[in-house]
Amino acid sequence: MKLLITGGAGFIGSNFILYWMKKYPQDQIVNLDKLTYAGNLENLKDVEKNPNYQFIKGDICDKQVVATAMNGVDIVVHFAAESHVDRSILSPEEFIKTNVEGTLVLLEEARKNKTRFHHVSTDEVFGSLELGTEDKFNEQTAYDPSSPYSASKAGSDHLVRAYHRTYDLPVTISNSSNNFGPFHFPEKFIPLAITNLMEGKKIPIYGQGNQVRDWLYVEDHCRGIDLIVRKGKIGQTYCLGGMTDDISNLRVAKMIAKIMEKDLDNLEYIKDRPGHDVRYAIDWTKAKNELGYFPQFSFEQYLKKTIEWYQEHEDWWKRVKSGSYQDYYKKQYGDK
Ligand code: NAD
Ligand code: DAU
């Protein structure tokens, strides 16, 4: 099988390529990535010389590049996106361009040969659940995005579904909760907290830190996508979530500080994110019943492993935290 992975140099895409090439070494992978600030080929150095792996530097909005990359491909697994909520609040345009227009370009090319298309999306398209309830998102939950990022992902989900209904394109969609694990870009909460503590800085907590996320270890997400690619029903959406009970951001920060043997003076409450979704939780019963999906990694255990990964890969995140990241950090957090 030949797969086109878009955004394969990012956090989840690179984990997915490493996962796939280990599990299915006979398959061919083409990785199309623009290498924005979030793309990092260092993540893929274990496979870069593998004859079954090919990297194309290019933009999913570029029709020519997409046509070349999709040549002879059996399935597209589409990760490429602008993915950071806070950046989308500072400047939304790029999110609409990549996440909506870029997805459209890929779908148009896929339509020519009815290429199987898996779209990687997010639970953020559903908006926010209430704190203190047992409610969970599932495949029937109405779309209600809060940020320019989640609105752009919602737009891309609708396009993918429309291409199935209108043109019979063989698509599937996954909406997953917050991932964590190796190669997570250190502007997202967990890697930011870990690396800030390692740099002697504080963990910034938005508002009171009472917001809840449904943390999913990235390898479990990759396994879920693998199941959908191989066994998912065409035209269907699957929600993929983790094994956590409700854990607030404040509790996550305290857990990180405790594991890293830092005291709680290292937590700093700052201005809340505008339009901040307070709670996410995923009901993954459909993926379990139809595909046998089950997250294997507990948050507590794998948070510790993730911290160890950052401690062992200081070179990786120090390089990532330089460059354009510095400008963003200043805009978002001032001189803290
Ligand atoms: P990321 O920001 O780490 O990586 C995105 C990758 O896409 C980068 O390598 C970047 O260079 C590339 N890219 C961006 N614009 C591009 C363009 N125009 N053309 C080609 N490549 C481009 O993101 P991630 O966290 O790995 O997320 C991957 C996907 O999973 C996204 O679609 C995101 O919406 C979705 N998702 C992420 C999470 C999460 O917790 N991170 C959870 C659910 C869903
Ligand atoms: O739910 C899936 C989504 O998870 C993905 O679609 C997004 O691509 C991904 O970035 C992530 O979005 P979040 O906004 O939930 O992730 P982030 O790591 O930015 O923030 C997690 C929580 O931590 C959120 O409630 C905001 C809070 N936070 C974040 C940062 C960066 C802080 O309290 N302080 C911070 O400095």
Short mmCIF file of C-alpha atoms and ligand atoms in Angstrom, two decimals:
data_model
loop_
_atom_site.label_atom_id
_atom_site.label_comp_id
_atom_site.label_asym_id
_atom_site.label_seq_id
_atom_site.Cartn_x
_atom_site.Cartn_y
_atom_site.Cartn_z
CA MET A 1 0.00 0.00 0.00
CA LYS A 2 1.18 3.55 -0.71
CA LEU A 3 0.12 6.27 1.71
CA LEU A 4 0.29 10.03 1.37
CA ILE A 5 0.72 11.56 4.82
CA THR A 6 0.18 15.32 4.92
CA GLY A 7 1.78 17.20 7.80
CA GLY A 8 4.01 14.22 8.56
CA ALA A 9 6.74 16.41 10.07
CA GLY A 10 4.45 17.67 12.84
CA PHE A 11 3.77 16.16 16.25
CA ILE A 12 1.14 13.52 15.47
CA GLY A 13 2.06 13.05 11.80
CA SER A 14 5.67 12.15 12.61
CA ASN A 15 4.59 9.79 15.39
CA PHE A 16 2.19 8.20 12.89
CA ILE A 17 4.88 7.70 10.22
CA LEU A 18 7.25 6.10 12.76
CA TYR A 19 4.40 3.89 14.03
CA TRP A 20 3.29 2.86 10.52
CA MET A 21 6.73 2.14 9.11
CA LYS A 22 7.54 -0.07 12.08
CA LYS A 23 4.27 -1.98 11.86
CA TYR A 24 3.93 -2.19 8.06
CA PRO A 25 7.53 -2.04 6.73
CA GLN A 26 6.47 -3.13 3.24
CA ASP A 27 4.24 -0.04 2.75
CA GLN A 28 5.41 3.10 0.98
CA ILE A 29 5.00 6.50 2.60
CA VAL A 30 5.06 9.90 0.95
CA ASN A 31 5.22 12.74 3.47
CA LEU A 32 4.02 16.12 2.15
CA ASP A 33 4.81 18.93 4.57
CA LYS A 34 5.35 22.66 4.19
CA LEU A 35 7.68 22.71 7.21
CA THR A 36 6.05 25.62 8.99
CA TYR A 37 7.40 26.49 12.45
CA ALA A 38 5.65 23.27 13.65
CA GLY A 39 7.24 20.91 11.13
CA ASN A 40 10.51 19.26 12.10
CA LEU A 41 12.29 16.66 9.99
CA GLU A 42 14.47 15.75 12.96
CA ASN A 43 11.48 13.77 14.25
CA LEU A 44 11.87 11.42 11.28
CA LYS A 45 15.59 10.81 11.19
CA ASP A 46 15.05 7.10 11.99
CA VAL A 47 13.25 6.59 8.66
CA GLU A 48 14.72 9.26 6.37
CA LYS A 49 17.01 6.80 4.57
CA ASN A 50 14.40 4.06 4.28
CA PRO A 51 13.74 3.45 0.54
CA ASN A 52 10.01 3.17 1.30
CA TYR A 53 9.93 6.72 2.66
CA GLN A 54 9.84 9.88 0.56
CA PHE A 55 9.64 13.47 1.77
CA ILE A 56 8.18 16.28 -0.36
CA LYS A 57 8.47 19.82 0.94
CA GLY A 58 5.34 21.59 -0.22
CA ASP A 59 2.09 23.32 0.62
CA ILE A 60 -1.22 21.46 0.53
CA CYS A 61 -2.71 24.64 -0.99
CA ASP A 62 -0.49 24.17 -4.07
CA LYS A 63 -2.46 22.14 -6.65
CA GLN A 64 0.63 21.15 -8.64
CA VAL A 65 2.53 19.85 -5.64
CA VAL A 66 -0.54 17.99 -4.39
CA ALA A 67 -1.07 16.34 -7.81
CA THR A 68 2.54 15.10 -7.82
CA ALA A 69 2.40 13.91 -4.23
CA MET A 70 -0.87 12.00 -4.74
CA ASN A 71 0.33 10.17 -7.83
CA GLY A 72 -0.12 6.39 -7.38
CA VAL A 73 -1.30 6.77 -3.79
CA ASP A 74 -3.86 4.32 -2.31
CA ILE A 75 -4.83 6.43 0.69
CA VAL A 76 -4.33 9.96 1.97
CA VAL A 77 -4.05 10.40 5.74
CA HIS A 78 -4.48 14.12 6.22
CA PHE A 79 -2.81 15.63 9.30
CA ALA A 80 -1.50 18.92 7.87
CA ALA A 81 -3.02 21.89 9.64
CA GLU A 82 -2.35 24.99 11.59
CA SER A 83 -3.13 23.44 14.95
CA HIS A 84 -2.59 25.90 17.80
CA VAL A 85 -5.68 27.62 19.24
CA ASP A 86 -3.71 30.54 20.73
CA ARG A 87 -1.98 31.30 17.43
CA SER A 88 -5.39 31.21 15.70
CA ILE A 89 -6.63 33.88 18.12
CA LEU A 90 -3.60 36.09 17.35
CA SER A 91 -3.88 35.62 13.54
CA PRO A 92 -6.65 33.49 12.02
CA GLU A 93 -5.96 33.89 8.27
CA GLU A 94 -3.38 31.12 7.89
CA PHE A 95 -5.78 28.72 9.64
CA ILE A 96 -8.49 29.26 7.06
CA LYS A 97 -5.98 28.98 4.23
CA THR A 98 -4.34 25.71 5.29
CA ASN A 99 -7.17 24.00 7.16
CA VAL A 100 -10.03 24.86 4.80
CA GLU A 101 -8.52 25.75 1.40
CA GLY A 102 -5.70 23.20 1.72
CA THR A 103 -8.17 20.43 2.55
CA LEU A 104 -10.23 21.45 -0.48
CA VAL A 105 -7.19 21.16 -2.77
CA LEU A 106 -6.47 17.66 -1.43
CA LEU A 107 -10.10 16.59 -1.83
CA GLU A 108 -10.24 17.84 -5.42
CA GLU A 109 -7.14 15.84 -6.31
CA ALA A 110 -8.45 12.76 -4.47
CA ARG A 111 -11.72 13.04 -6.41
CA LYS A 112 -9.95 12.47 -9.74
CA ASN A 113 -9.12 8.84 -8.88
CA LYS A 114 -11.55 8.33 -6.00
CA THR A 115 -8.56 8.00 -3.67
CA ARG A 116 -9.41 6.83 -0.16
CA PHE A 117 -9.15 9.79 2.21
CA HIS A 118 -8.82 9.79 5.98
CA HIS A 119 -9.23 13.19 7.62
CA VAL A 120 -7.66 13.73 11.03
CA SER A 121 -9.78 16.15 13.03
CA THR A 122 -10.39 17.30 16.55
CA ASP A 123 -13.00 17.21 19.32
CA GLU A 124 -12.74 21.02 19.41
CA VAL A 125 -15.28 21.19 16.54
CA PHE A 126 -17.96 20.28 19.12
CA GLY A 127 -17.28 23.32 21.31
CA SER A 128 -17.42 23.00 25.07
CA LEU A 129 -19.04 20.68 27.61
CA GLU A 130 -20.15 21.92 31.02
CA LEU A 131 -17.86 21.46 33.99
CA GLY A 132 -19.08 19.03 36.60
CA THR A 133 -21.30 17.04 34.21
CA GLU A 134 -20.83 13.51 32.89
CA ASP A 135 -21.62 14.59 29.31
CA LYS A 136 -19.31 13.44 26.53
CA PHE A 137 -18.88 14.22 22.86
CA ASN A 138 -19.84 11.50 20.40
CA GLU A 139 -20.34 11.20 16.64
CA GLN A 140 -23.84 12.73 16.90
CA THR A 141 -22.79 15.85 18.83
CA ALA A 142 -23.66 19.06 16.99
CA TYR A 143 -20.81 21.24 15.76
CA ASP A 144 -20.27 24.41 17.83
CA PRO A 145 -16.65 25.58 17.43
CA SER A 146 -15.32 28.39 19.63
CA SER A 147 -11.98 29.48 18.14
CA PRO A 148 -10.80 30.34 14.62
CA TYR A 149 -8.80 27.08 14.77
CA SER A 150 -11.77 24.88 15.65
CA ALA A 151 -14.02 26.76 13.19
CA SER A 152 -11.51 26.07 10.42
CA LYS A 153 -11.32 22.38 11.38
CA ALA A 154 -15.14 22.24 11.43
CA GLY A 155 -15.13 23.73 7.91
CA SER A 156 -12.71 21.05 6.74
CA ASP A 157 -14.80 18.25 8.32
CA HIS A 158 -17.89 19.53 6.49
CA LEU A 159 -16.02 19.60 3.19
CA VAL A 160 -14.79 16.03 3.64
CA ARG A 161 -18.31 14.82 4.39
CA ALA A 162 -19.72 16.79 1.46
CA TYR A 163 -17.21 15.15 -0.91
CA HIS A 164 -18.45 11.77 0.24
CA ARG A 165 -22.12 12.61 -0.20
CA THR A 166 -21.77 14.56 -3.44
CA TYR A 167 -18.95 12.75 -5.26
CA ASP A 168 -18.95 9.42 -3.46
CA LEU A 169 -15.36 9.97 -2.35
CA PRO A 170 -14.37 7.12 0.02
CA VAL A 171 -13.69 9.10 3.19
CA THR A 172 -13.46 8.57 6.94
CA ILE A 173 -13.00 11.17 9.68
CA SER A 174 -11.61 10.91 13.19
CA ASN A 175 -12.22 13.51 15.89
CA SER A 176 -9.75 13.03 18.70
CA SER A 177 -9.08 14.66 22.03
CA ASN A 178 -5.81 16.32 23.20
CA ASN A 179 -2.72 14.26 22.41
CA PHE A 180 0.48 14.22 24.43
CA GLY A 181 3.79 12.39 24.05
CA PRO A 182 7.16 12.63 22.25
CA PHE A 183 7.76 15.40 19.67
CA HIS A 184 4.89 17.53 21.04
CA PHE A 185 5.67 21.13 20.11
CA PRO A 186 6.55 23.02 23.31
CA GLU A 187 3.99 25.79 22.87
CA LYS A 188 1.18 23.36 23.77
CA PHE A 189 0.35 23.07 27.45
CA ILE A 190 2.07 19.85 28.60
CA PRO A 191 5.41 20.28 26.77
CA LEU A 192 5.41 24.01 27.58
CA ALA A 193 4.98 23.20 31.27
CA ILE A 194 7.73 20.57 31.25
CA THR A 195 10.26 22.61 29.29
CA ASN A 196 9.51 25.84 31.20
CA LEU A 197 10.26 24.05 34.47
CA MET A 198 13.47 22.70 32.96
CA GLU A 199 14.43 26.27 31.97
CA GLY A 200 13.68 27.64 35.44
CA LYS A 201 10.50 29.38 34.24
CA LYS A 202 6.97 29.04 35.58
CA ILE A 203 4.00 27.10 34.19
CA PRO A 204 1.46 29.63 32.84
CA ILE A 205 -2.07 28.69 33.92
CA TYR A 206 -4.88 30.35 31.99
CA GLY A 207 -7.63 31.72 34.30
CA GLN A 208 -8.11 29.47 37.33
CA GLY A 209 -6.84 26.34 35.58
CA ASN A 210 -10.16 24.56 36.09
CA GLN A 211 -10.56 23.60 32.41
CA VAL A 212 -10.61 19.91 31.61
CA ARG A 213 -9.06 18.05 28.66
CA ASP A 214 -9.33 14.36 27.71
CA TRP A 215 -5.64 13.43 27.36
CA LEU A 216 -4.77 10.80 24.77
CA TYR A 217 -1.27 9.35 24.42
CA VAL A 218 -0.20 9.93 20.82
CA GLU A 219 0.53 6.25 20.15
CA ASP A 220 -3.05 5.36 21.10
CA HIS A 221 -4.23 7.97 18.60
CA CYS A 222 -2.01 6.43 15.89
CA ARG A 223 -3.45 3.00 16.68
CA GLY A 224 -6.98 4.40 16.40
CA ILE A 225 -6.25 5.91 12.99
CA ASP A 226 -4.65 2.62 11.90
CA LEU A 227 -7.89 0.79 12.82
CA ILE A 228 -10.01 3.30 10.91
CA VAL A 229 -7.76 3.12 7.85
CA ARG A 230 -7.96 -0.68 7.79
CA LYS A 231 -11.44 -1.39 9.15
CA GLY A 232 -13.41 1.86 9.25
CA LYS A 233 -16.68 2.08 7.34
CA ILE A 234 -16.58 4.47 4.41
CA GLY A 235 -18.44 7.71 5.06
CA GLN A 236 -18.21 7.27 8.83
CA THR A 237 -16.80 9.42 11.61
CA TYR A 238 -15.11 7.98 14.70
CA CYS A 239 -14.41 9.78 17.97
CA LEU A 240 -11.11 8.78 19.62
CA GLY A 241 -10.39 9.64 23.23
CA GLY A 242 -8.17 8.73 26.14
CA MET A 243 -8.36 6.95 29.47
CA THR A 244 -8.54 9.92 31.81
CA ASP A 245 -11.28 10.85 34.21
CA ASP A 246 -11.79 14.60 34.29
CA ILE A 247 -8.38 16.12 35.07
CA SER A 248 -8.15 19.92 35.27
CA ASN A 249 -5.23 21.87 33.80
CA LEU A 250 -4.28 22.89 37.33
CA ARG A 251 -4.09 19.26 38.37
CA VAL A 252 -2.01 18.42 35.30
CA ALA A 253 0.38 21.28 36.17
CA LYS A 254 0.64 20.09 39.77
CA MET A 255 1.29 16.51 38.63
CA ILE A 256 4.09 17.73 36.34
CA ALA A 257 5.62 19.86 39.11
CA LYS A 258 5.46 16.93 41.54
CA ILE A 259 7.05 14.44 39.12
CA MET A 260 9.78 17.00 38.38
CA GLU A 261 10.25 17.68 42.11
CA LYS A 262 9.42 21.39 41.83
CA ASP A 263 7.28 23.29 44.31
CA LEU A 264 3.98 24.95 43.53
CA ASP A 265 5.49 28.47 43.45
CA ASN A 266 6.36 27.48 39.91
CA LEU A 267 2.73 27.86 38.81
CA GLU A 268 1.63 31.28 37.58
CA TYR A 269 -1.99 32.26 36.95
CA ILE A 270 -2.35 34.48 33.89
CA LYS A 271 -5.13 36.03 31.79
CA ASP A 272 -7.54 33.44 30.43
CA ARG A 273 -7.75 32.46 26.75
CA PRO A 274 -10.66 34.30 25.05
CA GLY A 275 -13.49 31.89 24.21
CA HIS A 276 -11.78 29.18 26.27
CA ASP A 277 -13.62 25.83 26.07
CA VAL A 278 -13.96 24.60 29.64
CA ARG A 279 -14.33 20.89 29.24
CA TYR A 280 -13.73 18.16 26.64
CA ALA A 281 -14.55 14.48 27.09
CA ILE A 282 -14.91 11.82 24.41
CA ASP A 283 -17.21 8.84 24.24
CA TRP A 284 -15.28 6.36 22.05
CA THR A 285 -17.87 3.54 22.26
CA LYS A 286 -18.46 3.50 18.49
CA ALA A 287 -14.74 3.05 17.71
CA LYS A 288 -14.58 0.34 20.39
CA ASN A 289 -17.63 -1.58 19.15
CA GLU A 290 -16.91 -1.34 15.42
CA LEU A 291 -13.11 -1.40 15.36
CA GLY A 292 -11.93 -2.77 18.70
CA TYR A 293 -10.34 0.61 19.60
CA PHE A 294 -9.13 0.86 23.15
CA PRO A 295 -6.61 3.37 24.54
CA GLN A 296 -3.84 1.41 26.23
CA PHE A 297 -1.83 4.11 27.96
CA SER A 298 -2.92 5.70 31.24
CA PHE A 299 -2.37 9.42 31.68
CA GLU A 300 -0.49 9.22 34.99
CA GLN A 301 2.00 6.61 33.76
CA TYR A 302 2.58 8.16 30.35
CA LEU A 303 2.84 11.71 31.66
CA LYS A 304 5.88 10.46 33.60
CA LYS A 305 7.28 8.80 30.46
CA THR A 306 6.66 11.99 28.47
CA ILE A 307 8.52 14.06 31.07
CA GLU A 308 11.42 11.60 30.84
CA TRP A 309 11.39 11.94 27.04
CA TYR A 310 11.77 15.73 27.32
CA GLN A 311 14.51 15.32 29.90
CA GLU A 312 16.36 12.97 27.53
CA HIS A 313 15.78 15.14 24.43
CA GLU A 314 16.84 18.58 25.64
CA ASP A 315 18.65 19.27 22.34
CA TRP A 316 15.47 18.61 20.39
CA TRP A 317 13.21 21.01 22.28
CA LYS A 318 15.89 23.67 22.79
CA ARG A 319 16.32 23.90 19.01
CA VAL A 320 12.54 23.99 18.57
CA LYS A 321 12.12 26.69 21.21
CA SER A 322 14.39 29.06 19.30
CA GLY A 323 13.56 30.96 16.10
CA SER A 324 10.01 32.01 15.29
CA TYR A 325 8.85 30.48 18.57
CA GLN A 326 10.54 33.33 20.48
CA ASP A 327 8.39 35.94 18.70
CA TYR A 328 5.22 34.01 19.41
CA TYR A 329 6.15 33.50 23.10
CA LYS A 330 6.74 37.24 23.56
CA LYS A 331 3.39 38.13 22.00
CA GLN A 332 1.50 35.55 24.08
CA TYR A 333 3.25 35.75 27.48
CA GLY A 334 5.20 39.06 27.41
CA ASP A 335 8.56 38.85 29.19
CA LYS A 336 7.57 36.06 31.62
P1 NAD B 1 1.35 20.22 14.35
O1 NAD B 1 1.08 21.69 14.35
O2 NAD B 1 2.35 19.67 15.29
O3 NAD B 1 1.81 19.77 12.89
C1 NAD B 1 1.20 20.24 11.72
C2 NAD B 1 2.10 19.88 10.53
O4 NAD B 1 1.45 20.34 9.33
C3 NAD B 1 3.47 20.55 10.58
O5 NAD B 1 4.48 19.62 10.23
C4 NAD B 1 3.37 21.65 9.53
O6 NAD B 1 4.62 21.95 8.91
C5 NAD B 1 2.39 21.03 8.54
N1 NAD B 1 1.67 22.05 7.74
C6 NAD B 1 1.06 23.16 8.21
N2 NAD B 1 0.54 23.86 7.18
C7 NAD B 1 0.82 23.15 6.06
C8 NAD B 1 0.52 23.33 4.69
N3 NAD B 1 -0.16 24.41 4.25
N4 NAD B 1 0.94 22.41 3.80
C9 NAD B 1 1.64 21.31 4.21
N5 NAD B 1 1.96 21.10 5.49
C10 NAD B 1 1.54 21.99 6.42
O7 NAD B 1 -0.07 19.53 14.53
P2 NAD B 1 -0.44 18.17 15.29
O8 NAD B 1 -0.63 18.48 16.72
O9 NAD B 1 0.51 17.12 14.88
O10 NAD B 1 -1.87 17.90 14.66
C11 NAD B 1 -2.01 17.13 13.46
C12 NAD B 1 -3.47 17.06 13.09
O11 NAD B 1 -4.21 16.46 14.13
C13 NAD B 1 -4.11 18.43 12.84
O12 NAD B 1 -4.98 18.32 11.75
C14 NAD B 1 -4.88 18.72 14.12
O13 NAD B 1 -5.99 19.52 13.87
C15 NAD B 1 -5.28 17.32 14.54
N6 NAD B 1 -5.45 17.10 15.98
C16 NAD B 1 -4.46 17.44 16.86
C17 NAD B 1 -4.62 17.16 18.21
C18 NAD B 1 -3.55 17.49 19.23
O14 NAD B 1 -3.79 17.32 20.43
N7 NAD B 1 -2.38 17.94 18.82
C19 NAD B 1 -5.80 16.56 18.67
C20 NAD B 1 -6.80 16.25 17.73
C21 NAD B 1 -6.60 16.51 16.40
O1 DAU B 2 -8.72 18.84 21.80
C1 DAU B 2 -7.86 18.66 20.72
C2 DAU B 2 -7.02 19.89 20.52
O2 DAU B 2 -6.06 19.90 21.56
C3 DAU B 2 -6.33 19.91 19.16
O3 DAU B 2 -7.30 20.00 18.16
C4 DAU B 2 -5.37 21.11 19.06
O4 DAU B 2 -4.66 21.05 17.84
C5 DAU B 2 -4.40 21.04 20.20
O5 DAU B 2 -3.55 22.16 20.18
C6 DAU B 2 -5.15 20.97 21.53
O6 DAU B 2 -5.84 22.21 21.80
P1 DAU B 2 -5.91 22.86 23.26
O7 DAU B 2 -6.20 24.29 23.13
O8 DAU B 2 -6.78 22.07 24.16
O9 DAU B 2 -4.38 22.59 23.72
P2 DAU B 2 -3.32 23.50 24.48
O10 DAU B 2 -2.15 22.60 24.74
O11 DAU B 2 -3.05 24.79 23.78
O12 DAU B 2 -4.04 23.82 25.84
C7 DAU B 2 -4.49 22.79 26.70
C8 DAU B 2 -5.20 23.44 27.88
O13 DAU B 2 -4.23 24.14 28.67
C9 DAU B 2 -6.23 24.48 27.47
O14 DAU B 2 -7.30 24.43 28.38
C10 DAU B 2 -5.49 25.81 27.61
C11 DAU B 2 -4.55 25.54 28.76
N1 DAU B 2 -3.27 26.30 28.72
C12 DAU B 2 -2.55 26.25 27.56
C13 DAU B 2 -1.34 26.94 27.46
C14 DAU B 2 -0.54 26.89 26.17
C15 DAU B 2 -2.80 26.99 29.83
O15 DAU B 2 -3.45 26.99 30.90
N2 DAU B 2 -1.61 27.66 29.73
C16 DAU B 2 -0.88 27.67 28.60
O16 DAU B 2 0.21 28.34 28.57
#
